[in-house]
């Protein structure tokens, strides 16, 4: 049952489809809308090119449209955005979504500890893309990256629930890193800060209380012992408390936090790990968690879209949105963690064995505890970080689902990707990933 991360073998996915990597085909449904809009704009500016200004002015309504168009162009492409963690799983989607859906973008700065080679392809577009290799724990590096940015989207974080990093390192990156981002905004005069928080700042708590279709106002006893949720909760609190602080120049800082549930989609490392685990087990996964335990999931493209929208609307409605938290949600179905994964792993040839858990829960707990012990014993020699440990078992075995429309009410959010589209894209990515590795 417990298996270490990645270690690739070819699988049934790759035998079906031979595609290029998901990065090459990245586009969003909203693009069609932007293209239509661009066509409309072209139409107007063509008319403008063909006629002299005096004639245009005499055309009444058309003249007004043109003036509006020119005013829009002057407004357009003036903003500088910074995305921290822009080369991570979510960060890359936020970066690509911004380039496709934020017409006012002049420069996009991507700040990450590790820069991806795919950034190069972005540098040929109309927006200036600036890649900055840096560490959020280094205040001076953060301040240099933030200086002159209008908006910061802070997604960088250490996502570790497997015991790979020490609690101190997790705190340093997630809490001190966030403090550095806030202070950089204050010192350099950046007014808008969007923080990627997590459902984990709420729960599941260590008592295993269910959170069933809850919203941002649902009372819940949030008690954390694990370093990852504790660090995310502290960082979120710092971000929200910073709302209203005066930044350089005297304007107020406007902040808000987005809380994704479990994100899935193209680039999801844990899904990859579970897929290869299934391959090693002969194309089978064994049910460990009852199907009745619901786990909230949200598609990465919709989480990215929410970041883009929230960053835009925060500038328009600071009084309403400043200091607020929003769960990230879409139309993904409520299912158990394992059943939900099978929506993608099934079409890749994997089978989930058992309608009920094959092992009693006490035995799973014992195995999880054994894994934790082994991790501790082996630490001087090697990193043993299996998927199953007491914390991940508790996470997977506690109902935590969200049902809210706060984002829709506050800033008009509607998911950009339907469930069918999210599912198809994720399956295609898994198939492409497997065939390209063969
Ligand atoms: N993956 C998930 O299911 C969820 C993730 N989140 C949050 O979303 C954010 C992004 O998570 P993922 O994309 O899944 O993780 P990821 O690990 O793929 O991305 C995080 C990025 O931050 C960068 N980073 C880490 N330490 C850094 C440092 N010291 N300085 C600069 N950059 C650093 C990494 O290099 C990486 O590119 C995180 O803040 C995480 O807490 C929230 C809810 C669910
Ligand atoms: C790895 C867990 C599944 C293990 C299955 C088992 C016990 C049979 O081996 C994952 C179950 C729940 C996941 C977490 C959850 O989706 C919420 C998260 C939010 C974040 O901010 C980061 C990621 C994660 C902690 C996510 C991590 C994997 C699980 C623990």
Short mmCIF file of C-alpha atoms and ligand atoms in Angstrom, two decimals:
data_model
loop_
_atom_site.label_atom_id
_atom_site.label_comp_id
_atom_site.label_asym_id
_atom_site.label_seq_id
_atom_site.Cartn_x
_atom_site.Cartn_y
_atom_site.Cartn_z
CA UNK A 1 0.00 0.00 0.00
CA UNK A 2 2.48 2.73 0.98
CA UNK A 3 4.51 3.75 -2.02
CA UNK A 4 7.19 6.37 -2.47
CA UNK A 5 6.70 9.14 -4.98
CA UNK A 6 7.21 8.85 -8.73
CA UNK A 7 9.20 6.28 -10.59
CA UNK A 8 7.87 5.95 -14.06
CA UNK A 9 6.74 2.91 -16.00
CA UNK A 10 4.87 3.04 -19.27
CA UNK A 11 1.14 2.52 -18.91
CA UNK A 12 -2.08 1.96 -20.77
CA UNK A 13 -2.69 5.69 -21.08
CA UNK A 14 0.13 6.14 -23.52
CA UNK A 15 -0.94 3.28 -25.73
CA UNK A 16 -4.14 5.08 -26.60
CA UNK A 17 -3.06 8.54 -27.48
CA UNK A 18 0.21 9.88 -28.77
CA UNK A 19 0.02 13.62 -28.18
CA UNK A 20 2.42 16.44 -27.57
CA UNK A 21 2.71 17.86 -24.06
CA UNK A 22 -0.23 19.76 -22.57
CA UNK A 23 1.73 22.98 -22.52
CA UNK A 24 1.69 23.27 -26.30
CA UNK A 25 -2.07 23.17 -26.58
CA UNK A 26 -2.96 25.46 -23.70
CA UNK A 27 -5.95 27.66 -24.36
CA UNK A 28 -9.12 28.53 -22.52
CA UNK A 29 -12.77 28.69 -23.56
CA UNK A 30 -12.77 32.41 -22.74
CA UNK A 31 -10.19 32.91 -25.49
CA UNK A 32 -12.98 32.67 -28.02
CA UNK A 33 -14.62 35.62 -26.33
CA UNK A 34 -11.38 37.61 -26.34
CA UNK A 35 -10.86 36.80 -30.01
CA UNK A 36 -14.38 37.91 -30.88
CA UNK A 37 -13.76 41.10 -28.95
CA UNK A 38 -10.45 41.60 -30.75
CA UNK A 39 -12.17 41.12 -34.09
CA UNK A 40 -14.66 43.79 -33.09
CA UNK A 41 -11.81 46.11 -32.13
CA UNK A 42 -10.04 45.47 -35.42
CA UNK A 43 -13.19 46.33 -37.25
CA UNK A 44 -13.35 49.68 -35.52
CA UNK A 45 -9.71 50.53 -35.94
CA UNK A 46 -9.78 49.54 -39.62
CA UNK A 47 -12.60 52.03 -40.10
CA UNK A 48 -10.49 54.57 -38.24
CA UNK A 49 -7.51 53.97 -40.51
CA UNK A 50 -9.55 54.40 -43.63
CA UNK A 51 -11.10 57.74 -42.72
CA UNK A 52 -9.68 61.16 -41.83
CA UNK A 53 -10.44 62.38 -38.24
CA UNK A 54 -12.79 65.18 -39.43
CA UNK A 55 -14.88 62.71 -41.37
CA UNK A 56 -14.92 60.32 -38.45
CA UNK A 57 -16.12 63.09 -36.12
CA UNK A 58 -19.01 63.77 -38.43
CA UNK A 59 -20.09 60.17 -38.23
CA UNK A 60 -21.62 60.79 -34.83
CA UNK A 61 -21.96 57.52 -33.00
CA UNK A 62 -19.06 55.91 -34.78
CA UNK A 63 -16.90 58.85 -33.73
CA UNK A 64 -17.88 58.36 -30.12
CA UNK A 65 -17.05 54.67 -30.38
CA UNK A 66 -13.67 55.55 -31.77
CA UNK A 67 -12.96 58.01 -29.00
CA UNK A 68 -13.95 55.39 -26.48
CA UNK A 69 -11.75 52.89 -28.28
CA UNK A 70 -8.77 55.24 -28.12
CA UNK A 71 -9.41 55.92 -24.45
CA UNK A 72 -9.55 52.17 -23.83
CA UNK A 73 -6.25 51.69 -25.66
CA UNK A 74 -4.64 54.37 -23.52
CA UNK A 75 -5.93 52.51 -20.45
CA UNK A 76 -4.86 49.18 -21.85
CA UNK A 77 -1.53 47.52 -21.22
CA UNK A 78 -0.43 49.66 -18.35
CA UNK A 79 -0.39 47.28 -15.43
CA UNK A 80 2.49 45.33 -13.96
CA UNK A 81 1.62 42.06 -12.23
CA UNK A 82 3.91 39.87 -10.15
CA UNK A 83 3.15 36.19 -9.61
CA UNK A 84 5.23 34.53 -6.90
CA UNK A 85 5.54 30.77 -7.31
CA UNK A 86 4.70 31.34 -10.97
CA UNK A 87 6.46 28.15 -12.06
CA UNK A 88 4.51 25.84 -9.75
CA UNK A 89 1.50 23.71 -10.60
CA UNK A 90 -1.05 26.46 -9.90
CA UNK A 91 1.34 29.34 -10.61
CA UNK A 92 1.92 28.29 -14.22
CA UNK A 93 -1.83 28.21 -14.84
CA UNK A 94 -2.21 31.65 -13.25
CA UNK A 95 0.58 33.01 -15.46
CA UNK A 96 -0.93 31.61 -18.66
CA UNK A 97 -4.42 32.72 -17.65
CA UNK A 98 -3.22 36.27 -17.00
CA UNK A 99 -1.58 36.41 -20.42
CA UNK A 100 -4.79 35.27 -22.06
CA UNK A 101 -7.40 37.04 -19.98
CA UNK A 102 -5.93 40.29 -18.65
CA UNK A 103 -5.83 42.83 -21.48
CA UNK A 104 -4.46 45.61 -19.27
CA UNK A 105 -1.23 43.76 -18.66
CA UNK A 106 1.99 45.54 -19.68
CA UNK A 107 4.50 43.46 -17.78
CA UNK A 108 4.20 40.09 -16.07
CA UNK A 109 6.88 39.23 -13.53
CA UNK A 110 7.28 35.61 -12.59
CA UNK A 111 9.15 35.03 -9.36
CA UNK A 112 10.15 31.53 -8.35
CA UNK A 113 12.91 29.58 -6.67
CA UNK A 114 13.10 27.38 -9.76
CA UNK A 115 12.36 28.86 -13.17
CA UNK A 116 10.87 26.58 -15.82
CA UNK A 117 12.24 26.42 -19.39
CA UNK A 118 8.66 26.92 -20.73
CA UNK A 119 8.93 30.59 -19.72
CA UNK A 120 11.03 31.24 -22.81
CA UNK A 121 8.09 30.63 -25.13
CA UNK A 122 6.08 33.35 -23.32
CA UNK A 123 8.69 36.00 -23.98
CA UNK A 124 7.78 36.32 -27.64
CA UNK A 125 4.26 37.66 -26.95
CA UNK A 126 3.08 41.27 -26.69
CA UNK A 127 3.35 41.42 -22.89
CA UNK A 128 6.78 41.84 -21.36
CA UNK A 129 7.46 38.65 -19.40
CA UNK A 130 10.18 39.00 -16.77
CA UNK A 131 11.43 35.82 -15.11
CA UNK A 132 12.99 36.39 -11.70
CA UNK A 133 14.78 33.58 -9.94
CA UNK A 134 14.41 34.33 -6.25
CA UNK A 135 13.50 33.15 -2.79
CA UNK A 136 10.51 34.52 -0.86
CA UNK A 137 12.38 34.04 2.40
CA UNK A 138 14.88 36.69 1.28
CA UNK A 139 13.24 40.05 1.98
CA UNK A 140 15.54 42.02 -0.33
CA UNK A 141 14.88 39.71 -3.28
CA UNK A 142 11.14 40.01 -2.76
CA UNK A 143 11.28 43.81 -2.42
CA UNK A 144 13.26 44.12 -5.65
CA UNK A 145 10.71 42.00 -7.51
CA UNK A 146 7.70 43.82 -6.05
CA UNK A 147 8.98 47.36 -6.68
CA UNK A 148 6.84 48.99 -9.36
CA UNK A 149 4.23 46.21 -9.53
CA UNK A 150 0.57 47.20 -9.30
CA UNK A 151 -0.68 43.79 -8.24
CA UNK A 152 0.98 40.85 -6.50
CA UNK A 153 -0.48 37.35 -6.68
CA UNK A 154 1.33 35.36 -4.02
CA UNK A 155 1.03 31.65 -4.78
CA UNK A 156 4.56 30.60 -3.76
CA UNK A 157 4.52 28.15 -0.92
CA UNK A 158 5.93 24.94 0.37
CA UNK A 159 3.20 22.34 -0.08
CA UNK A 160 4.34 19.46 2.04
CA UNK A 161 2.11 17.08 3.95
CA UNK A 162 4.47 14.12 3.48
CA UNK A 163 7.28 15.11 5.82
CA UNK A 164 9.80 15.97 3.12
CA UNK A 165 10.69 19.34 4.62
CA UNK A 166 11.18 20.30 8.26
CA UNK A 167 8.44 22.26 10.10
CA UNK A 168 10.90 25.17 10.38
CA UNK A 169 11.43 25.29 6.62
CA UNK A 170 7.67 25.13 5.97
CA UNK A 171 7.15 28.01 8.39
CA UNK A 172 10.02 30.00 6.90
CA UNK A 173 8.67 29.77 3.35
CA UNK A 174 4.95 30.00 4.04
CA UNK A 175 4.88 32.48 6.94
CA UNK A 176 8.10 34.50 6.72
CA UNK A 177 7.85 34.46 2.92
CA UNK A 178 4.34 35.94 3.14
CA UNK A 179 5.51 38.56 5.68
CA UNK A 180 8.22 39.55 3.22
CA UNK A 181 5.67 39.93 0.43
CA UNK A 182 3.42 42.11 2.61
CA UNK A 183 6.30 44.31 3.77
CA UNK A 184 7.56 44.65 0.19
CA UNK A 185 4.11 45.88 -0.90
CA UNK A 186 4.05 48.40 1.95
CA UNK A 187 7.59 49.64 1.35
CA UNK A 188 7.43 49.91 -2.41
CA UNK A 189 3.84 51.17 -2.76
CA UNK A 190 2.10 48.16 -4.30
CA UNK A 191 -1.57 48.43 -3.46
CA UNK A 192 -3.16 45.08 -4.35
CA UNK A 193 -2.24 41.69 -2.92
CA UNK A 194 -3.97 38.38 -3.62
CA UNK A 195 -2.89 35.47 -1.46
CA UNK A 196 -3.34 31.79 -2.36
CA UNK A 197 -4.46 30.31 0.91
CA UNK A 198 -5.99 26.83 1.25
CA UNK A 199 -9.09 25.04 2.50
CA UNK A 200 -6.66 23.63 5.04
CA UNK A 201 -6.68 26.87 7.02
CA UNK A 202 -10.18 25.79 8.03
CA UNK A 203 -9.87 22.03 8.10
CA UNK A 204 -10.29 19.14 8.33
CA UNK A 205 -9.32 19.62 11.96
CA UNK A 206 -7.40 17.12 14.04
CA UNK A 207 -10.67 15.94 15.59
CA UNK A 208 -11.93 14.73 12.23
CA UNK A 209 -15.11 16.86 12.31
CA UNK A 210 -16.89 16.82 8.95
CA UNK A 211 -17.31 20.07 7.03
CA UNK A 212 -20.21 19.23 4.75
CA UNK A 213 -20.98 21.67 1.90
CA UNK A 214 -19.87 24.55 4.10
CA UNK A 215 -19.24 28.16 3.10
CA UNK A 216 -16.99 31.00 4.25
CA UNK A 217 -19.28 31.70 7.22
CA UNK A 218 -19.86 28.13 8.39
CA UNK A 219 -18.69 27.77 11.98
CA UNK A 220 -15.98 25.15 12.31
CA UNK A 221 -13.45 24.42 15.02
CA UNK A 222 -10.18 24.98 13.15
CA UNK A 223 -7.43 23.27 15.14
CA UNK A 224 -4.08 22.62 13.48
CA UNK A 225 -1.05 20.67 14.58
CA UNK A 226 0.51 19.87 11.24
CA UNK A 227 3.07 22.45 10.03
CA UNK A 228 1.51 22.93 6.58
CA UNK A 229 -2.05 23.97 7.61
CA UNK A 230 -0.68 25.91 10.61
CA UNK A 231 1.63 27.87 8.34
CA UNK A 232 -1.09 28.56 5.77
CA UNK A 233 -3.49 29.70 8.51
CA UNK A 234 -0.92 32.08 10.01
CA UNK A 235 0.03 33.46 6.58
CA UNK A 236 -3.61 34.03 5.66
CA UNK A 237 -4.19 35.85 8.94
CA UNK A 238 -1.20 38.12 8.25
CA UNK A 239 -2.47 38.92 4.76
CA UNK A 240 -5.96 39.77 5.99
CA UNK A 241 -4.65 41.87 8.88
CA UNK A 242 -2.52 43.83 6.42
CA UNK A 243 -5.61 45.00 4.55
CA UNK A 244 -5.88 48.77 4.98
CA UNK A 245 -2.23 49.40 5.91
CA UNK A 246 -0.83 52.47 4.24
CA UNK A 247 1.63 51.68 1.46
CA UNK A 248 4.35 54.01 0.26
CA UNK A 249 2.60 57.04 -1.23
CA UNK A 250 -0.20 56.88 1.34
CA UNK A 251 -2.77 54.67 -0.37
CA UNK A 252 -4.27 51.72 1.51
CA UNK A 253 -3.14 48.16 0.86
CA UNK A 254 -6.04 46.00 -0.37
CA UNK A 255 -5.68 42.28 0.26
CA UNK A 256 -7.73 39.14 0.01
CA UNK A 257 -7.23 35.39 0.22
CA UNK A 258 -8.42 32.56 -1.98
CA UNK A 259 -8.89 29.14 -0.42
CA UNK A 260 -8.77 26.33 -2.98
CA UNK A 261 -9.95 22.88 -1.97
CA UNK A 262 -7.85 20.01 -3.39
CA UNK A 263 -6.71 21.25 -6.81
CA UNK A 264 -6.52 18.86 -9.78
CA UNK A 265 -5.64 19.22 -13.44
CA UNK A 266 -2.71 19.40 -15.82
CA UNK A 267 0.58 19.26 -13.92
CA UNK A 268 -0.79 17.74 -10.70
CA UNK A 269 2.12 15.86 -9.13
CA UNK A 270 0.09 13.79 -6.65
CA UNK A 271 -2.22 12.52 -9.40
CA UNK A 272 0.88 11.52 -11.35
CA UNK A 273 2.26 9.68 -8.31
CA UNK A 274 -1.00 7.82 -7.74
CA UNK A 275 -1.13 6.85 -11.42
CA UNK A 276 2.34 5.32 -11.33
CA UNK A 277 1.52 3.65 -8.03
CA UNK A 278 -1.46 2.01 -9.78
CA UNK A 279 0.75 0.87 -12.65
CA UNK A 280 3.19 -0.72 -10.24
CA UNK A 281 0.26 -2.58 -8.68
CA UNK A 282 -0.69 -4.10 -12.03
CA UNK A 283 -3.21 -1.44 -13.06
CA UNK A 284 -5.14 -1.61 -9.80
CA UNK A 285 -5.69 0.67 -6.83
CA UNK A 286 -7.22 -0.66 -3.65
CA UNK A 287 -10.00 1.28 -1.99
CA UNK A 288 -8.88 2.52 1.39
CA UNK A 289 -11.50 5.16 2.19
CA UNK A 290 -15.31 4.70 2.30
CA UNK A 291 -17.00 6.09 -0.81
CA UNK A 292 -19.30 8.13 1.46
CA UNK A 293 -16.47 10.44 2.62
CA UNK A 294 -16.66 13.54 0.40
CA UNK A 295 -13.53 15.50 -0.47
CA UNK A 296 -13.70 18.93 -2.12
CA UNK A 297 -11.87 19.30 -5.43
CA UNK A 298 -11.52 22.15 -7.88
CA UNK A 299 -10.03 22.36 -11.38
CA UNK A 300 -6.74 24.24 -11.65
CA UNK A 301 -7.94 26.32 -14.63
CA UNK A 302 -10.87 27.59 -12.58
CA UNK A 303 -8.63 28.35 -9.60
CA UNK A 304 -6.33 30.31 -11.93
CA UNK A 305 -9.32 32.14 -13.45
CA UNK A 306 -10.50 33.07 -9.97
CA UNK A 307 -7.07 34.56 -9.22
CA UNK A 308 -7.15 36.66 -12.39
CA UNK A 309 -10.68 37.85 -11.70
CA UNK A 310 -10.14 38.60 -8.04
CA UNK A 311 -6.98 40.57 -8.84
CA UNK A 312 -8.89 42.62 -11.42
CA UNK A 313 -12.00 43.24 -9.33
CA UNK A 314 -10.05 44.02 -6.15
CA UNK A 315 -9.00 47.20 -7.93
CA UNK A 316 -12.64 48.09 -8.70
CA UNK A 317 -14.29 47.10 -5.41
CA UNK A 318 -11.67 47.48 -2.65
CA UNK A 319 -14.23 48.30 0.04
CA UNK A 320 -16.25 45.16 -0.60
CA UNK A 321 -13.45 42.73 -1.30
CA UNK A 322 -10.56 43.97 0.85
CA UNK A 323 -9.83 41.68 3.80
CA UNK A 324 -12.15 38.95 2.50
CA UNK A 325 -11.63 35.22 2.02
CA UNK A 326 -13.15 33.21 -0.80
CA UNK A 327 -13.27 29.46 -1.22
CA UNK A 328 -12.37 28.34 -4.75
CA UNK A 329 -15.12 26.22 -6.24
CA UNK A 330 -16.53 25.02 -9.52
CA UNK A 331 -18.85 22.31 -10.82
CA UNK A 332 -16.58 19.37 -10.01
CA UNK A 333 -18.69 16.63 -8.40
CA UNK A 334 -18.64 15.79 -4.71
CA UNK A 335 -16.96 12.43 -4.33
CA UNK A 336 -14.46 10.64 -2.15
CA UNK A 337 -10.80 11.38 -2.89
CA UNK A 338 -10.30 7.99 -4.51
CA UNK A 339 -13.53 7.95 -6.53
CA UNK A 340 -12.81 11.42 -7.82
CA UNK A 341 -9.33 10.40 -8.96
CA UNK A 342 -10.85 7.46 -10.81
CA UNK A 343 -12.61 9.96 -13.11
CA UNK A 344 -9.17 10.42 -14.69
CA UNK A 345 -7.34 7.24 -13.78
CA UNK A 346 -10.19 5.03 -15.05
CA UNK A 347 -9.90 6.27 -18.66
CA UNK A 348 -6.14 5.68 -18.34
CA UNK A 349 -6.75 1.99 -17.69
CA UNK A 350 -6.64 1.83 -13.88
CA UNK A 351 -9.24 0.06 -11.77
CA UNK A 352 -10.29 0.80 -8.18
CA UNK A 353 -10.74 -2.55 -6.46
CA UNK A 354 -13.49 -2.86 -3.85
CA UNK A 355 -16.77 -1.12 -3.21
CA UNK A 356 -15.76 -0.86 0.44
CA UNK A 357 -12.33 -0.31 1.99
CA UNK A 358 -10.30 -3.49 1.74
CA UNK A 359 -8.52 -2.96 5.03
CA UNK A 360 -10.11 -2.00 8.35
CA UNK A 361 -9.42 1.58 9.37
CA UNK A 362 -7.41 0.57 12.44
CA UNK A 363 -5.02 -1.35 10.20
CA UNK A 364 -4.60 1.64 7.89
CA UNK A 365 -3.83 3.77 10.92
CA UNK A 366 -1.25 1.26 11.99
CA UNK A 367 0.35 1.27 8.54
CA UNK A 368 0.31 5.06 8.51
CA UNK A 369 1.98 5.15 11.93
CA UNK A 370 4.53 2.60 10.74
CA UNK A 371 5.32 4.82 7.76
CA UNK A 372 5.83 7.77 10.09
CA UNK A 373 8.18 5.72 12.24
CA UNK A 374 10.11 4.47 9.21
CA UNK A 375 10.42 8.03 7.93
CA UNK A 376 11.93 9.09 11.24
CA UNK A 377 14.29 6.09 11.47
CA UNK A 378 15.49 6.38 7.89
CA UNK A 379 15.86 10.15 7.88
CA UNK A 380 19.65 10.13 8.47
CA UNK A 381 20.06 7.78 5.47
CA UNK A 382 17.34 8.64 2.98
CA UNK A 383 14.07 10.48 2.51
CA UNK A 384 11.17 8.09 2.89
CA UNK A 385 7.99 10.04 2.12
CA UNK A 386 5.07 7.76 1.22
CA UNK A 387 1.59 9.06 0.37
CA UNK A 388 0.12 7.35 3.42
CA UNK A 389 0.89 8.88 6.80
CA UNK A 390 -1.35 9.68 9.78
CA UNK A 391 -2.05 13.17 8.50
CA UNK A 392 -2.91 12.29 4.89
CA UNK A 393 -5.05 9.40 6.09
CA UNK A 394 -7.02 11.74 8.35
CA UNK A 395 -7.35 14.23 5.47
CA UNK A 396 -8.64 11.65 3.03
CA UNK A 397 -10.93 10.11 5.62
CA UNK A 398 -12.72 13.30 6.73
CA UNK A 399 -15.54 14.88 4.76
CA UNK A 400 -14.64 18.40 3.69
CA UNK A 401 -16.71 19.98 0.92
CA UNK A 402 -17.66 23.49 0.03
CA UNK A 403 -20.89 24.95 -1.30
CA UNK A 404 -20.82 28.72 -1.68
CA UNK A 405 -21.50 31.54 -4.13
CA UNK A 406 -19.56 34.29 -2.35
CA UNK A 407 -17.14 34.74 -5.24
CA UNK A 408 -20.05 35.04 -7.65
CA UNK A 409 -21.77 37.61 -5.43
CA UNK A 410 -18.66 39.70 -4.74
CA UNK A 411 -16.89 39.69 -8.07
CA UNK A 412 -19.04 37.90 -10.61
CA UNK A 413 -17.05 34.69 -10.70
CA UNK A 414 -18.41 31.85 -12.82
CA UNK A 415 -16.22 28.84 -13.56
CA UNK A 416 -14.51 29.21 -16.94
CA UNK A 417 -14.32 25.43 -17.43
CA UNK A 418 -17.26 23.07 -17.10
CA UNK A 419 -16.77 19.80 -15.24
CA UNK A 420 -16.72 17.89 -18.56
CA UNK A 421 -14.03 20.17 -19.92
CA UNK A 422 -11.96 20.01 -16.73
CA UNK A 423 -12.19 16.23 -16.78
CA UNK A 424 -11.28 15.95 -20.47
CA UNK A 425 -8.31 18.26 -20.12
CA UNK A 426 -6.98 16.35 -17.13
CA UNK A 427 -7.36 13.00 -18.88
CA UNK A 428 -5.66 14.34 -22.01
CA UNK A 429 -2.78 15.61 -19.93
CA UNK A 430 -2.34 12.25 -18.23
CA UNK A 431 -2.38 10.47 -21.58
CA UNK A 432 0.10 12.92 -23.10
CA UNK A 433 2.36 12.73 -20.05
CA UNK A 434 2.51 8.98 -20.29
CA UNK A 435 3.11 8.76 -24.02
CA UNK A 436 5.82 11.43 -23.96
CA UNK A 437 7.63 9.51 -21.20
CA UNK A 438 7.67 6.26 -23.20
N1 LIG B 1 -2.12 21.79 -4.67
C1 LIG B 1 -3.23 21.97 -3.98
O1 LIG B 1 -4.13 21.10 -3.96
C2 LIG B 1 -3.43 23.23 -3.21
C3 LIG B 1 -2.48 24.24 -3.16
N2 LIG B 1 -2.73 25.40 -2.44
C4 LIG B 1 -1.76 26.50 -2.40
O2 LIG B 1 -1.49 26.92 -3.73
C5 LIG B 1 -0.17 27.40 -3.83
C6 LIG B 1 0.52 26.72 -4.99
O3 LIG B 1 0.53 25.34 -4.74
P1 LIG B 1 0.97 24.27 -5.83
O4 LIG B 1 1.01 24.92 -7.15
O5 LIG B 1 0.16 23.07 -5.62
O6 LIG B 1 2.44 23.96 -5.34
P2 LIG B 1 3.79 23.87 -6.17
O7 LIG B 1 4.79 23.28 -5.26
O8 LIG B 1 3.57 23.21 -7.47
O9 LIG B 1 4.12 25.39 -6.43
C7 LIG B 1 4.70 26.22 -5.49
C8 LIG B 1 5.75 27.07 -6.18
O10 LIG B 1 6.34 27.91 -5.20
C9 LIG B 1 7.73 27.90 -5.42
N3 LIG B 1 8.44 28.14 -4.18
C10 LIG B 1 8.56 27.31 -3.13
N4 LIG B 1 9.35 27.85 -2.21
C11 LIG B 1 9.73 29.05 -2.67
C12 LIG B 1 10.57 30.07 -2.19
N5 LIG B 1 11.20 29.96 -1.01
N6 LIG B 1 10.74 31.17 -2.93
C13 LIG B 1 10.14 31.29 -4.14
N7 LIG B 1 9.36 30.35 -4.66
C14 LIG B 1 9.16 29.24 -3.94
C15 LIG B 1 8.05 26.52 -5.94
O11 LIG B 1 9.28 26.50 -6.63
C16 LIG B 1 6.86 26.24 -6.81
O12 LIG B 1 7.10 26.63 -8.13
C17 LIG B 1 0.50 27.15 -2.50
O13 LIG B 1 0.54 28.35 -1.77
C18 LIG B 1 -0.41 26.13 -1.82
O14 LIG B 1 -0.37 26.26 -0.43
C19 LIG B 1 -3.91 25.59 -1.81
C20 LIG B 1 -4.87 24.63 -1.83
C21 LIG B 1 -4.72 23.38 -2.52
C1 LIG B 2 -2.32 12.04 -0.42
C2 LIG B 2 -3.70 12.08 0.20
C3 LIG B 2 -4.46 10.82 -0.24
C4 LIG B 2 -3.88 9.61 0.40
C5 LIG B 2 -4.81 8.43 0.20
C6 LIG B 2 -4.44 7.23 1.05
C7 LIG B 2 -4.61 7.56 2.51
C8 LIG B 2 -5.35 6.11 0.72
O1 LIG B 2 -3.13 6.82 0.77
C9 LIG B 2 -4.49 13.32 -0.19
C10 LIG B 2 -5.88 13.31 0.45
C11 LIG B 2 -6.28 14.75 0.63
C12 LIG B 2 -5.19 15.55 -0.04
C13 LIG B 2 -4.99 17.01 0.39
C14 LIG B 2 -6.24 17.82 0.20
O2 LIG B 2 -6.73 17.72 -1.12
C15 LIG B 2 -6.07 19.27 0.52
C16 LIG B 2 -4.79 19.89 0.24
C17 LIG B 2 -4.72 21.24 0.26
C18 LIG B 2 -3.54 21.94 0.10
O3 LIG B 2 -3.46 23.14 0.35
C19 LIG B 2 -2.32 21.23 -0.35
C20 LIG B 2 -2.57 19.82 -0.80
C21 LIG B 2 -3.55 19.08 0.09
C22 LIG B 2 -2.90 19.03 1.49
C23 LIG B 2 -3.83 17.65 -0.42
C24 LIG B 2 -2.56 16.77 -0.32
C25 LIG B 2 -2.83 15.30 -0.65
C26 LIG B 2 -3.95 14.71 0.20
C27 LIG B 2 -3.52 14.69 1.67
#
